[in-house]
Amino acid sequence: MATASKDALPITVANVTKTYGKVHALDDVSLEVKSGEFLTLLGPSGSGKSTLLMVLAGFTRPDHGSLKFGDTEVIRTAPHLREVGMTFQNYALFPHMTVAGNVGYPLRLRKRPKAEIAERVEKALETVQLGGFGNRRIDQLSGGQRQRVAVARAIVFEPRILLMDEPLSALDKKLRDQMQIELRRLHEKLGMTTVYVTHDQREALTMSDRIAVVNHGRIMQLATPHDLYERPANRFVADFIGDSTFLKVTRQGDRITWGDMALAHGAPAPDTAELAMMLRPERIALSDSGPVEGANNFAATAENVVYQGDSYLVQARLSDGAEIILRRAMSGATATTMPAPGDAITPTVAPEDTVLIDGREV
Amino acid sequence: MVAIHANEDGLRRDERLERLKLFGLSSPATLLILVILVIPVGWLFYVSFVGADGSFSLENYERMVSRKSYSRIFITTFQVSFLTTGLCILIGYPLAYFLSQLPPRLASLCMITVLLPFWTSLLVRTYAWLVLLQKQGLINSWAMSLGLWDEPIKMVHNMTGTLIGMVHIMLPFLILPTYGAMRAISQDYMKAASNLGARPRTAFWTVFFPLSTPGLFAGALMVFILCLGFFVTPAVLGGGKVIMVSMKIVSNIELFVNWGAASALGVVLLVLTMIILWVASRFLKLDQIAGGGH
Ligand SMILES: Nc1ncnc2c1ncn2[C@@H]1O[C@H](COP(=O)(O)OP(=O)(O)OP(=O)(O)O)[C@@H](O)[C@H]1O
Ligand SMILES: [Mg+2]
C-alpha cells in the first residue's frame, strides 16, 4: 500500500441502502476504506458501483445508512461541503474555460490569491504531465489529456479523498495501460484515500490495494488482488475474475472427489454442502508424457485450438462431458506439441492450483 | 496487370454525378431565393435612388437625414426593440431554466403552452390584448371592482401596450433556442462544479449561465431583429403614439404614394439589420475562440 499522507482520511460506509422503485441499487452496503488506500469497486454493469460513488460524493441520497470521513458523519452534508475530489466518467470539464480555468476553478471558489492559484495550477498540471497546457481549450485536447486535466482539477485543492468513476473507459487500450501506471504513481505520490470504479478486472487487479467486487448492490468480496484471484469467496467472484471454468465436485468423508477421482488440493475446502473446483486456464498444464505424479490428472479430448500469438487456447471436453479451457504460453517447445482438434490430451492441475469453492450460484 | 490509374475516369465521373445530384436537389430553393429575395431587394435598392421626377437622386436619403421626425422614428424603433428584447430575456430566461430542469416529458407538455401563441393568428392575439388592456377592458374593470385602483389605468395606445403585446409575441423566439441550449448542458457539469466546492448559486453563475449564453444570445438576436421590422402589434396597440419604421413605410405608400421614400426606409432598415447581424456573428466567433461555443 502507498504511504498514507498524514492528511488522508479513512472512509466508513455502514448499512447504506438505496432503492429505485424495486431495484436495490445498493443493498445494505458496509465497507471500510483505509486511510491512504487505493480501493477499487469492481462489478458488472448495473451492479451499483456508480451509485455507491455518488453516495460518497453526496449526489445520491441513500434511503438509510451512515457515511463517515474520518470521525465525521457526512451522510447529510451537501456535496460542495464534502471536500472530496472526483473525476467523472465523461470528465465533465467545463467547455467554456481553458485548461487552467478548469484546474483553477476550485481554487478560485476558495478565494485563493491569484499568484497562488497560478502556481498551484501549474504544479497540478505538471503532476499529470501537462505542464504548459494551461492556455489550451478543452476541445483542443485528446482523450488522454482531458482525462489528465480532470485528475489535475480533482487534486489541485488537495482533497483528502479522491473518487474516480471509470476514468479510463473512454481511452484506447494502449493509452489506458499507460494511464493506469500513471494514476497509480500519482496515488503513491499524493497518498490520498482513493475509491476507483471500473468494470475492467485487469485494471482493478493492476492498480488496487484492495478490490471490492460488487453485484446487485452488494459487496461479494473485499480483498487484495492476490487473495481475490487465488481465493475467491464464492462462485460469482471466481467467475467474474479470470476466465474460469468450474467442475462440480463432491465431498466423501474427508476426501473431495471428481467422479471417482480423489482430488489433491492445497487449501482446505470450504464447509458448504455444494462444492466446485475452479480451473484457471493458465493454471492447467498439458502433460506431454502421460499423468504427472502428485497432480490431478484429467483425461480429455481437444475440441478447439486457438492460436493467440503469445499463447494458445485449448477448449477440451472431459470424460464426463464438462468443458474446460486451458491456455498455454507459446514458445518454440510448446509450439511443436500444440494439440490438434480431436487429440486425446492430459490436462494436469497441481494441488496448490486446485481451488475449491462454495458451489452455489450467487 | 492492373494500371495504376485504374478506374480513374469512372470514379471521377461518379463524383461529378453526385455533385450534380446535390445541386439538382437544391435548385428549387436556390431559384426561390433568387425570385423572392434577390430580385425584389435589388428592385428596392433601385427605387430608393429614384427621385420624385423619375431621375436618379439621393433625395430620399437626404430627407431622412434632414427631417427630425425620421430620426425620431428610428430612435423609437430601436427603443421598442431593445426594451422588448430586454423584457423577453428577463421573463424568458428564468422560464426556459425552469422548463429545462423539469423531466423531459413534463417539459414538452409545458413547452406546448409556451408555443401556443405561435399557432394563433398574430392579429387575433394583438386584438385580444386590446380587449384586455383598454380603459373599459377586462383588466381595468376587474382591478377596479376588486378595489386595486379607482381610476382606469391607461395600458394601451401607448408604449406600455405596445411592449406588452410585443413581448408576448416574441417570447417563444427567445425561449426556444435558450431552452435548447440549456437542455444540452450535461448535469455532470453542475455536479462537477458542486463537487469542486461551488454553492448552487455560484455553480449556476459560473457554469450553467455561461454555457447557456449561446442559446440566449441567438434568441435575443432573433427577437431584436424581428422587432425592428414589426408592424401589426405596434400599429394596433401603440395607437399612433409609437411610430416604428415599418409604419412609416406603410404611410409613405398609402398616404403619400411615395415609393422612393418607402424604399429608402426599407433599405436603411435592411442595412442596419445586416450590420447588427454581422457584428453579432463577429462577437459569437470571438466568443468561441475564447472557449465559449461547443
Ligand atoms: N436515477 C436512477 N433511477 C433509477 N434507477 C437507477 C438510477 N440510477 C441507477 N439506477 C439503477 O441502479 C442500479 C445500479 O446503477 P449504477 O449506475 O450504480 O450501476 P454501475 O455499477 O455504475 O453500472 P455501469 O458499470 O454500467 O456504470 C442499476 O440497476 C440502475 O438501473
Ligand atoms: Mg457506472
CSV table of N, CA and C in Angstrom, one decimal, chain A residues 254-334:
chain,number,residue,atom,x,y,z
A,254,ASP,N,-13.6,-37.3,4.2
A,254,ASP,CA,-12.5,-36.3,4.2
A,254,ASP,C,-12.1,-36.0,2.8
A,255,ARG,N,-12.5,-36.9,1.9
A,255,ARG,CA,-12.0,-36.7,0.5
A,255,ARG,C,-12.9,-35.9,-0.3
A,256,ILE,N,-12.3,-35.2,-1.3
A,256,ILE,CA,-13.1,-34.4,-2.3
A,256,ILE,C,-12.8,-35.2,-3.6
A,257,THR,N,-13.9,-35.5,-4.2
A,257,THR,CA,-13.7,-36.3,-5.5
A,257,THR,C,-14.4,-35.7,-6.6
A,258,TRP,N,-13.8,-35.9,-7.8
A,258,TRP,CA,-14.5,-35.6,-9.0
A,258,TRP,C,-14.7,-36.9,-9.7
A,259,GLY,N,-16.0,-37.3,-9.8
A,259,GLY,CA,-16.3,-38.6,-10.3
A,259,GLY,C,-15.7,-39.6,-9.3
A,260,ASP,N,-14.8,-40.5,-9.8
A,260,ASP,CA,-14.2,-41.4,-8.9
A,260,ASP,C,-12.8,-41.0,-8.4
A,261,MET,N,-12.4,-39.8,-9.1
A,261,MET,CA,-11.0,-39.4,-8.8
A,261,MET,C,-10.9,-38.5,-7.6
A,262,ALA,N,-10.1,-38.9,-6.6
A,262,ALA,CA,-9.8,-38.1,-5.5
A,262,ALA,C,-9.0,-36.9,-5.8
A,263,LEU,N,-9.3,-35.7,-5.4
A,263,LEU,CA,-8.5,-34.6,-5.8
A,263,LEU,C,-7.5,-34.2,-4.7
A,264,ALA,N,-6.3,-33.9,-5.1
A,264,ALA,CA,-5.3,-33.4,-4.2
A,264,ALA,C,-5.5,-31.9,-4.2
A,265,HIS,N,-5.7,-31.3,-3.1
A,265,HIS,CA,-5.9,-29.8,-3.0
A,265,HIS,C,-5.0,-29.2,-1.9
A,266,GLY,N,-4.6,-28.0,-2.2
A,266,GLY,CA,-3.7,-27.3,-1.2
A,266,GLY,C,-4.5,-26.8,0.0
A,267,ALA,N,-5.3,-25.8,-0.2
A,267,ALA,CA,-6.0,-25.2,0.9
A,267,ALA,C,-7.3,-26.0,1.2
A,268,PRO,N,-7.7,-26.0,2.4
A,268,PRO,CA,-8.9,-26.8,2.8
A,268,PRO,C,-10.2,-26.3,2.0
A,269,ALA,N,-11.1,-27.3,1.8
A,269,ALA,CA,-12.3,-27.0,1.1
A,269,ALA,C,-13.2,-26.2,2.0
A,270,PRO,N,-14.0,-25.3,1.5
A,270,PRO,CA,-15.0,-24.5,2.4
A,270,PRO,C,-16.0,-25.5,2.9
A,271,ASP,N,-16.6,-25.2,4.0
A,271,ASP,CA,-17.5,-26.1,4.7
A,271,ASP,C,-19.0,-25.9,4.2
A,272,THR,N,-19.2,-26.2,2.9
A,272,THR,CA,-20.5,-26.0,2.3
A,272,THR,C,-21.0,-27.3,1.7
A,273,ALA,N,-22.3,-27.3,1.5
A,273,ALA,CA,-22.9,-28.6,1.0
A,273,ALA,C,-22.5,-28.8,-0.4
A,274,GLU,N,-22.5,-27.8,-1.2
A,274,GLU,CA,-22.1,-27.9,-2.6
A,274,GLU,C,-20.7,-27.4,-2.8
A,275,LEU,N,-20.0,-28.1,-3.6
A,275,LEU,CA,-18.6,-27.7,-3.8
A,275,LEU,C,-18.3,-27.6,-5.3
A,276,ALA,N,-17.4,-26.7,-5.7
A,276,ALA,CA,-17.0,-26.7,-7.1
A,276,ALA,C,-15.5,-26.5,-7.1
A,277,MET,N,-14.8,-27.0,-8.2
A,277,MET,CA,-13.4,-26.8,-8.4
A,277,MET,C,-13.3,-25.7,-9.4
A,278,MET,N,-12.5,-24.7,-9.1
A,278,MET,CA,-12.3,-23.6,-10.1
A,278,MET,C,-11.0,-23.9,-10.9
A,279,LEU,N,-11.1,-23.8,-12.2
A,279,LEU,CA,-10.0,-24.1,-13.1
A,279,LEU,C,-9.7,-22.8,-13.8
A,280,ARG,N,-8.5,-22.3,-13.5
A,280,ARG,CA,-8.0,-21.1,-14.3
A,280,ARG,C,-7.3,-21.6,-15.5
A,281,PRO,N,-7.5,-21.0,-16.7
A,281,PRO,CA,-6.9,-21.5,-17.9
A,281,PRO,C,-5.4,-21.6,-17.9
A,282,GLU,N,-4.8,-20.6,-17.2
A,282,GLU,CA,-3.3,-20.6,-17.3
A,282,GLU,C,-2.7,-21.5,-16.2
A,283,ARG,N,-3.5,-22.0,-15.3
A,283,ARG,CA,-3.0,-22.9,-14.2
A,283,ARG,C,-3.2,-24.3,-14.6
A,284,ILE,N,-3.6,-24.6,-15.8
A,284,ILE,CA,-3.8,-26.0,-16.2
A,284,ILE,C,-2.6,-26.3,-17.1
A,285,ALA,N,-1.8,-27.4,-16.7
A,285,ALA,CA,-0.7,-27.7,-17.6
A,285,ALA,C,-1.1,-28.8,-18.5
A,286,LEU,N,-0.3,-28.9,-19.6
A,286,LEU,CA,-0.6,-30.0,-20.5
A,286,LEU,C,0.6,-31.0,-20.5
A,287,SER,N,0.3,-32.2,-20.0
A,287,SER,CA,1.5,-33.1,-19.9
A,287,SER,C,1.6,-33.8,-21.2
A,288,ASP,N,2.9,-33.8,-21.7
A,288,ASP,CA,3.2,-34.5,-23.0
A,288,ASP,C,3.5,-36.0,-22.7
A,289,SER,N,3.7,-36.3,-21.4
A,289,SER,CA,4.2,-37.7,-21.2
A,289,SER,C,3.3,-38.4,-20.2
A,290,GLY,N,2.0,-38.3,-20.4
A,290,GLY,CA,1.1,-39.0,-19.5
A,290,GLY,C,0.9,-38.4,-18.2
A,291,PRO,N,0.2,-39.0,-17.2
A,291,PRO,CA,-0.1,-38.5,-15.9
A,291,PRO,C,1.1,-38.0,-15.2
A,292,VAL,N,1.0,-36.9,-14.4
A,292,VAL,CA,2.0,-36.4,-13.6
A,292,VAL,C,1.8,-36.8,-12.1
A,293,GLU,N,2.9,-37.3,-11.5
A,293,GLU,CA,2.8,-37.8,-10.1
A,293,GLU,C,2.4,-36.6,-9.2
A,294,GLY,N,1.5,-36.9,-8.3
A,294,GLY,CA,1.1,-35.9,-7.3
A,294,GLY,C,0.1,-34.8,-7.7
A,295,ALA,N,-0.1,-34.7,-9.0
A,295,ALA,CA,-1.0,-33.7,-9.5
A,295,ALA,C,-2.4,-34.3,-9.9
A,296,ASN,N,-3.4,-33.5,-10.1
A,296,ASN,CA,-4.7,-34.0,-10.5
A,296,ASN,C,-4.6,-34.1,-12.0
A,297,ASN,N,-4.7,-35.4,-12.5
A,297,ASN,CA,-4.7,-35.6,-14.0
A,297,ASN,C,-6.0,-35.9,-14.5
A,298,PHE,N,-6.4,-35.2,-15.6
A,298,PHE,CA,-7.7,-35.4,-16.3
A,298,PHE,C,-7.4,-36.0,-17.6
A,299,ALA,N,-8.4,-36.7,-18.1
A,299,ALA,CA,-8.4,-37.2,-19.5
A,299,ALA,C,-9.4,-36.4,-20.3
A,300,ALA,N,-8.9,-35.9,-21.4
A,300,ALA,CA,-9.8,-35.0,-22.2
A,300,ALA,C,-9.5,-35.1,-23.6
A,301,THR,N,-10.4,-34.6,-24.4
A,301,THR,CA,-10.3,-34.5,-25.9
A,301,THR,C,-10.2,-33.1,-26.3
A,302,ALA,N,-9.2,-32.7,-27.0
A,302,ALA,CA,-9.2,-31.3,-27.5
A,302,ALA,C,-10.3,-31.1,-28.6
A,303,GLU,N,-11.0,-30.0,-28.4
A,303,GLU,CA,-12.1,-29.8,-29.4
A,303,GLU,C,-11.8,-28.6,-30.3
A,304,ASN,N,-11.1,-27.6,-29.7
A,304,ASN,CA,-10.8,-26.4,-30.4
A,304,ASN,C,-9.4,-25.9,-30.0
A,305,VAL,N,-8.6,-25.5,-30.9
A,305,VAL,CA,-7.3,-24.9,-30.5
A,305,VAL,C,-7.2,-23.6,-31.2
A,306,VAL,N,-7.0,-22.5,-30.4
A,306,VAL,CA,-7.0,-21.2,-31.0
A,306,VAL,C,-5.6,-20.6,-30.7
A,307,TYR,N,-5.0,-20.2,-31.8
A,307,TYR,CA,-3.7,-19.6,-31.8
A,307,TYR,C,-3.9,-18.1,-31.4
A,308,GLN,N,-3.2,-17.6,-30.4
A,308,GLN,CA,-3.3,-16.2,-29.9
A,308,GLN,C,-2.0,-15.4,-29.9
A,309,GLY,N,-1.1,-15.9,-30.6
A,309,GLY,CA,0.2,-15.1,-30.7
A,309,GLY,C,1.1,-15.5,-29.5
A,310,ASP,N,0.9,-14.9,-28.4
A,310,ASP,CA,1.7,-15.1,-27.2
A,310,ASP,C,1.3,-16.5,-26.5
A,311,SER,N,0.2,-17.0,-26.9
A,311,SER,CA,-0.2,-18.2,-26.2
A,311,SER,C,-1.2,-18.9,-27.1
A,312,TYR,N,-1.6,-20.1,-26.8
A,312,TYR,CA,-2.8,-20.7,-27.5
A,312,TYR,C,-3.8,-21.3,-26.5
A,313,LEU,N,-5.0,-21.2,-26.9
A,313,LEU,CA,-6.1,-21.7,-26.0
A,313,LEU,C,-6.6,-23.0,-26.5
A,314,VAL,N,-6.8,-23.9,-25.6
A,314,VAL,CA,-7.4,-25.2,-25.9
A,314,VAL,C,-8.7,-25.4,-25.2
A,315,GLN,N,-9.7,-25.6,-26.0
A,315,GLN,CA,-11.1,-25.9,-25.5
A,315,GLN,C,-11.2,-27.4,-25.5
A,316,ALA,N,-11.3,-28.0,-24.3
A,316,ALA,CA,-11.3,-29.5,-24.3
A,316,ALA,C,-12.5,-30.0,-23.5
A,317,ARG,N,-12.9,-31.3,-23.8
A,317,ARG,CA,-14.0,-31.9,-23.1
A,317,ARG,C,-13.5,-33.0,-22.3
A,318,LEU,N,-14.0,-33.0,-21.0
A,318,LEU,CA,-13.6,-34.1,-20.1
A,318,LEU,C,-14.4,-35.3,-20.3
A,319,SER,N,-14.1,-36.4,-19.6
A,319,SER,CA,-14.8,-37.6,-19.9
A,319,SER,C,-16.2,-37.5,-19.4
A,320,ASP,N,-16.6,-36.7,-18.4
A,320,ASP,CA,-18.0,-36.6,-18.0
A,320,ASP,C,-18.8,-35.5,-18.8
A,321,GLY,N,-18.1,-35.0,-19.9
A,321,GLY,CA,-18.8,-34.1,-20.7
A,321,GLY,C,-18.6,-32.6,-20.4
A,322,ALA,N,-18.0,-32.3,-19.2
A,322,ALA,CA,-17.7,-30.9,-18.9
A,322,ALA,C,-16.7,-30.3,-19.8
A,323,GLU,N,-16.8,-29.0,-20.0
A,323,GLU,CA,-15.9,-28.4,-20.9
A,323,GLU,C,-14.9,-27.5,-20.1
A,324,ILE,N,-13.6,-27.6,-20.4
A,324,ILE,CA,-12.6,-26.8,-19.7
A,324,ILE,C,-11.9,-26.0,-20.8
A,325,ILE,N,-11.3,-24.9,-20.3
A,325,ILE,CA,-10.4,-24.1,-21.2
A,325,ILE,C,-9.1,-24.0,-20.6
A,326,LEU,N,-8.0,-24.2,-21.4
A,326,LEU,CA,-6.7,-24.0,-20.8
A,326,LEU,C,-5.9,-23.2,-21.8
A,327,ARG,N,-4.9,-22.4,-21.2
A,327,ARG,CA,-4.1,-21.6,-22.0
A,327,ARG,C,-2.6,-22.0,-21.8
A,328,ARG,N,-1.9,-22.0,-22.8
A,328,ARG,CA,-0.5,-22.4,-22.7
A,328,ARG,C,0.3,-21.3,-23.4
A,329,ALA,N,1.4,-20.9,-22.7
A,329,ALA,CA,2.2,-19.9,-23.3
A,329,ALA,C,2.9,-20.5,-24.5
A,330,MET,N,3.1,-19.6,-25.5
A,330,MET,CA,3.7,-20.1,-26.8
A,330,MET,C,5.2,-19.9,-26.7
A,331,SER,N,5.9,-21.0,-27.0
A,331,SER,CA,7.3,-20.9,-27.1
A,331,SER,C,7.7,-22.0,-28.2
A,332,GLY,N,9.0,-22.0,-28.5
A,332,GLY,CA,9.4,-22.9,-29.5
A,332,GLY,C,9.0,-24.3,-29.2
A,333,ALA,N,9.2,-24.7,-27.9
A,333,ALA,CA,9.0,-26.1,-27.5
A,333,ALA,C,7.5,-26.4,-27.5
A,334,THR,N,6.6,-25.5,-26.9
A,334,THR,CA,5.2,-25.8,-26.9
A,334,THR,C,4.6,-25.8,-28.2
